CSV table of C-alpha atoms and ligand atoms in Angstrom, one decimal:
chain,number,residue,atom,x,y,z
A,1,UNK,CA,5.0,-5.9,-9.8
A,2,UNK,CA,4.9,-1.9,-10.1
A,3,UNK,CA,5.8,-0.6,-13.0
A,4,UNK,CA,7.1,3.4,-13.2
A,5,UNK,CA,6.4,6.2,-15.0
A,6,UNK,CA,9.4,5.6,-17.0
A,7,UNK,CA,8.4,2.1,-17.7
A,8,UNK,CA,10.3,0.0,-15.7
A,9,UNK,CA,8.8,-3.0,-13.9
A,10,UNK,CA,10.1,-3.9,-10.4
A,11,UNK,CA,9.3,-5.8,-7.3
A,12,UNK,CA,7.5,-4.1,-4.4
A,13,UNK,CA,6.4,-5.1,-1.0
A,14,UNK,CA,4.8,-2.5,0.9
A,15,UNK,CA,4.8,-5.0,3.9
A,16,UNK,CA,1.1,-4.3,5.2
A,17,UNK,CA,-2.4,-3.8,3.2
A,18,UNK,CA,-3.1,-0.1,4.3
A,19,UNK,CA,0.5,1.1,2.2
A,20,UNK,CA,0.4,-1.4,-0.5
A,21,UNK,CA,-3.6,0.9,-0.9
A,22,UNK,CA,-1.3,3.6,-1.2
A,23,UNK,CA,-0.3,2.3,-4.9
A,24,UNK,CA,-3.8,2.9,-6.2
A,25,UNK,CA,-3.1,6.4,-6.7
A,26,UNK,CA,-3.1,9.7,-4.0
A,27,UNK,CA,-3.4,13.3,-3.7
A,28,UNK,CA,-1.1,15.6,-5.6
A,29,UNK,CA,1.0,15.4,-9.2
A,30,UNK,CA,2.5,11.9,-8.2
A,31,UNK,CA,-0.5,10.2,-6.9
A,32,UNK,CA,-2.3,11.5,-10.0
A,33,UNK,CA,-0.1,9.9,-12.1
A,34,UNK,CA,-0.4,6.7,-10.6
A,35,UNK,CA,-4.2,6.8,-10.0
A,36,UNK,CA,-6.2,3.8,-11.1
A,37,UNK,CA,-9.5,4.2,-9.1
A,38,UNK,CA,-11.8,5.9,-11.2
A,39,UNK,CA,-14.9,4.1,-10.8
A,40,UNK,CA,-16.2,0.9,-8.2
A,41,UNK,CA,-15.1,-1.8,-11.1
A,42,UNK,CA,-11.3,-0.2,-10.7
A,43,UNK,CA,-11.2,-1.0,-7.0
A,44,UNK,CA,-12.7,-4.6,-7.0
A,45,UNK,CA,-10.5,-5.5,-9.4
A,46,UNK,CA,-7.3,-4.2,-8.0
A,47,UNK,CA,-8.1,-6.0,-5.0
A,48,UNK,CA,-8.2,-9.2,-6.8
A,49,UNK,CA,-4.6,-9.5,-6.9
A,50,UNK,CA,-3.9,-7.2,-3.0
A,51,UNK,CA,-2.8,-9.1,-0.3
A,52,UNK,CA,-6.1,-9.8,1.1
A,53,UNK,CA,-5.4,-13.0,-0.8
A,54,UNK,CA,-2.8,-13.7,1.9
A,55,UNK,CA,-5.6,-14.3,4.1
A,56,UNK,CA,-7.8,-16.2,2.2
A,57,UNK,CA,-8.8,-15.9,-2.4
A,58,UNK,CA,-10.4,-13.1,-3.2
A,59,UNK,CA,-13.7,-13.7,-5.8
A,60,UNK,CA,-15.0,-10.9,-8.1
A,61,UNK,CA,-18.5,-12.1,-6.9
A,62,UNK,CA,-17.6,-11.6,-3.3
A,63,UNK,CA,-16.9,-7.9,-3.7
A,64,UNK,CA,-19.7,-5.5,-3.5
A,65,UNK,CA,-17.8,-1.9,-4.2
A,66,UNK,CA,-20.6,1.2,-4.8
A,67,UNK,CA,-19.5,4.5,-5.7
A,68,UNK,CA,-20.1,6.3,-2.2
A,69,UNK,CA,-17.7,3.5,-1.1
A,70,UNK,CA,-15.2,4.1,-4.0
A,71,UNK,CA,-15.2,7.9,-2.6
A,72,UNK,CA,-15.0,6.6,1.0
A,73,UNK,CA,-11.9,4.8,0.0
A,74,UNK,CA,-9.9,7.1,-1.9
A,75,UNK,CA,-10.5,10.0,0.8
A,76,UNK,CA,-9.0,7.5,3.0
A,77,UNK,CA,-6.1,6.6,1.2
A,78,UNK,CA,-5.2,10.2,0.2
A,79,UNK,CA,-5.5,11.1,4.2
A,80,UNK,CA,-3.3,7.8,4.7
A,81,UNK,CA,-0.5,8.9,2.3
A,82,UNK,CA,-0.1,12.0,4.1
A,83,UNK,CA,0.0,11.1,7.5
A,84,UNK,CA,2.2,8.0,6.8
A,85,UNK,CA,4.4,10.1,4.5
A,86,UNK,CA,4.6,12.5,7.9
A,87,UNK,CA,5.4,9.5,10.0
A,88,UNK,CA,8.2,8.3,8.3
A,89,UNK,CA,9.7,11.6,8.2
A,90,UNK,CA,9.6,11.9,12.1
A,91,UNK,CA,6.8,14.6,11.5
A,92,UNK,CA,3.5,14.7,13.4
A,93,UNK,CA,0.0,14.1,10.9
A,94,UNK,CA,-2.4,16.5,10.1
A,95,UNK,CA,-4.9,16.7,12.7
A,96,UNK,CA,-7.3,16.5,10.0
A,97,UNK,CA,-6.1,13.8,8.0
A,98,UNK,CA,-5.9,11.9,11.7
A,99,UNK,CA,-9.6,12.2,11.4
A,100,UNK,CA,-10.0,10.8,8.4
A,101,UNK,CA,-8.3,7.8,9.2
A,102,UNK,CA,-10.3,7.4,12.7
A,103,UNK,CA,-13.4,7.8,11.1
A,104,UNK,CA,-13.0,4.5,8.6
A,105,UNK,CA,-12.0,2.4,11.5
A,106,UNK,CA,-15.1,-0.2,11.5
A,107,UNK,CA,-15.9,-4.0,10.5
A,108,UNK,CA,-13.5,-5.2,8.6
A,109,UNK,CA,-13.8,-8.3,5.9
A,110,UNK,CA,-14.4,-11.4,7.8
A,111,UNK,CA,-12.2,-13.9,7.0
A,112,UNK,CA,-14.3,-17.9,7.4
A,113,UNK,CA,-13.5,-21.2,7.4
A,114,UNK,CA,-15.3,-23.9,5.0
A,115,UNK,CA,-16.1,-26.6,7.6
A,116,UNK,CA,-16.1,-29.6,5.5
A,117,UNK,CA,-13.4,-28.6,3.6
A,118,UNK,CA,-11.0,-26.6,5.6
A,119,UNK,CA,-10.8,-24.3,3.0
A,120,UNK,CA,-10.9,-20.3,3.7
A,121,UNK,CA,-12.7,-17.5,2.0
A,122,UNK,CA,-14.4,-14.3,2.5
A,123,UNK,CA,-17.8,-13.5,4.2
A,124,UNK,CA,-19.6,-11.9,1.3
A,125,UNK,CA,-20.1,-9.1,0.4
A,126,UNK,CA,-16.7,-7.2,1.1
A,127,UNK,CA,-17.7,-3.5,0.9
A,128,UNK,CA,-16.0,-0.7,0.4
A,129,UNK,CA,-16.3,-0.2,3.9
A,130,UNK,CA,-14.6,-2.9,5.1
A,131,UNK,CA,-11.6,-2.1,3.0
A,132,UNK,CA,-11.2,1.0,4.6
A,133,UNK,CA,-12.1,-0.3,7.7
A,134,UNK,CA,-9.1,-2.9,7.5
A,135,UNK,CA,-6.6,-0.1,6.3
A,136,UNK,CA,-8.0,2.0,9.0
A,137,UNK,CA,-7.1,-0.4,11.9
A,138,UNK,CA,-3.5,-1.6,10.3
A,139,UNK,CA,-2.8,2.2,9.9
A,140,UNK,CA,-3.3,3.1,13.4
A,141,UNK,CA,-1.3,0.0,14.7
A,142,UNK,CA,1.9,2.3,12.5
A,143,UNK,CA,1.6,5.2,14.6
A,144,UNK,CA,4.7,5.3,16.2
A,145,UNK,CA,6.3,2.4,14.3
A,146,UNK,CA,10.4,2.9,13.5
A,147,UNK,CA,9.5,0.2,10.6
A,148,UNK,CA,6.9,2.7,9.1
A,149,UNK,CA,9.9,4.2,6.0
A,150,UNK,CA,9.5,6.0,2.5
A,151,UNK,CA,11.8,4.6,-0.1
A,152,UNK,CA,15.3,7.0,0.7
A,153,UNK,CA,15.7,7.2,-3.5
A,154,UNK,CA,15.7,10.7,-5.2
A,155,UNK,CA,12.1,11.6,-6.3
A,156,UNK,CA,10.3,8.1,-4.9
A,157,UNK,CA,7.5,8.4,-2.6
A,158,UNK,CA,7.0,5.0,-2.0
A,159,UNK,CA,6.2,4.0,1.7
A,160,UNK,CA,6.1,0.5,3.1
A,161,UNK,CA,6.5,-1.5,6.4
A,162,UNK,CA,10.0,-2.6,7.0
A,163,UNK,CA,8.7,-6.4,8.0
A,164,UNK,CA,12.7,-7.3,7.7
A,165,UNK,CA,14.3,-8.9,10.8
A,166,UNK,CA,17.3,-6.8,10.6
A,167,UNK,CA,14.7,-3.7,9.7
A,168,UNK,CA,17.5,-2.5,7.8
A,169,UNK,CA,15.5,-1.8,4.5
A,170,UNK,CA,16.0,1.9,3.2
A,171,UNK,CA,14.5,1.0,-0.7
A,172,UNK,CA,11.4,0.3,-2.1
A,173,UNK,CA,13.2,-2.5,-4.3
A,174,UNK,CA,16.8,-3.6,-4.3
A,175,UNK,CA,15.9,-3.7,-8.7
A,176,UNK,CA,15.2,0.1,-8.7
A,177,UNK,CA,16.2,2.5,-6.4
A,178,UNK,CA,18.6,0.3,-4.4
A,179,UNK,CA,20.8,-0.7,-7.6
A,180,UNK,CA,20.2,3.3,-8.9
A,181,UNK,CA,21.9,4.0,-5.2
A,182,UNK,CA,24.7,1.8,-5.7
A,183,UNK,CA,25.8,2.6,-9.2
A,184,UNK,CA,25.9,5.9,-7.9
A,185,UNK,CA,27.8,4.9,-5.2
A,186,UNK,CA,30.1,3.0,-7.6
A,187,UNK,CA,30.4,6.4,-9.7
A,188,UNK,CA,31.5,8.6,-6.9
A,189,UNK,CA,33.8,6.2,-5.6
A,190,UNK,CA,35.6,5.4,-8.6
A,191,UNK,CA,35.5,9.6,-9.2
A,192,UNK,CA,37.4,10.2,-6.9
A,193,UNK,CA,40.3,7.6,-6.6
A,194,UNK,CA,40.9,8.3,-10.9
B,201,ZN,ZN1,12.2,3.8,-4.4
């Protein structure tokens, strides 16, 4: 759930970790606005409800988030949401902001099977590092991706992965800038036959 600046709360799926980062915050006036990684504690808690869970539950014990890596992180993400923001336009990334994202590319968490009870969880300590790392590598596999899209609503800068069998999907959610499109829609259409 997302909620935006104007309150309301809606459904999002940014389809892959490395975008679904992208909703901690970023650089410029929008990404300030939605920044929520001010210190270590900020991070390892957002994480608790991320997608890593997918994978396998992610403890608050288990995480291990310093400040050097809380800066690693963000410089990362803020290099992401540029050069994914490019990508979806057609446009080539910053050379530098390339960099960045090469240069977290590393170990990521290891994912680990109880053997007595079948049940999965987390190699301790996840680090910073590893977060990045794991953002880094899904990043990469976008370059060049046609299901690599930013939300096509006025003033949203949402990006996701289009996971989609159709790979159709043009809105961050159908509940907000999808029904926005479509009572504009409505309003044009019934504008011009009255
Ligand atoms: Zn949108």
């Amino acid at each position: 759930m997302l909620t935006g600046l104007d309150g309301q709360r809606y459904h999002f799926d940014a389809g892959v970790f490395c975008l679904e980062l992208l909703l901690t915050g970023g650089p410029g006036p929008i990404g300030e606005a939605y920044e929520i990684l001010f210190k270590p504690d900020d991070l390892a808690e957002w994480l608790l409800d991320s997608r890593l869970n997918d994978t396998a539950p992610v403890r608050r014990e288990d995480l291990d988030i310093t400040e050097s890596d809380l800066a690693h992180v963000t410089q990362f993400r803020n290099a992401l949401w540029h050069a994914a923001e490019a990508m979806a336009k057609g446009q080539a990334p910053e050379k530098s902001h390339l960099e960045v994202i090469n240069g977290a590319v590393g170990e990521p968490p290891r994912p680990q099977i109880d053997v007595a009870t079948l049940q999965r969880h987390w190699a301790a300590p996840i680090t910073g590092r590893q977060i990045a790392a794991m953002a880094a590598r899904e990043a990469i596999d976008l370059v060049g991706s046609t299901r690599l899209r930013q939300c096509a609503g006025d003033n949203c800068a949402l990006l996701f992965l289009d996971t989609s069998r159709p790979g159709k999907r043009r809105w961050c959610s159908m509940e907000r800038c999808g029904n926005r499109n479509k009572v504009r829609e409505f309003r044009s259409r019934s504008g011009a036959t009255s």
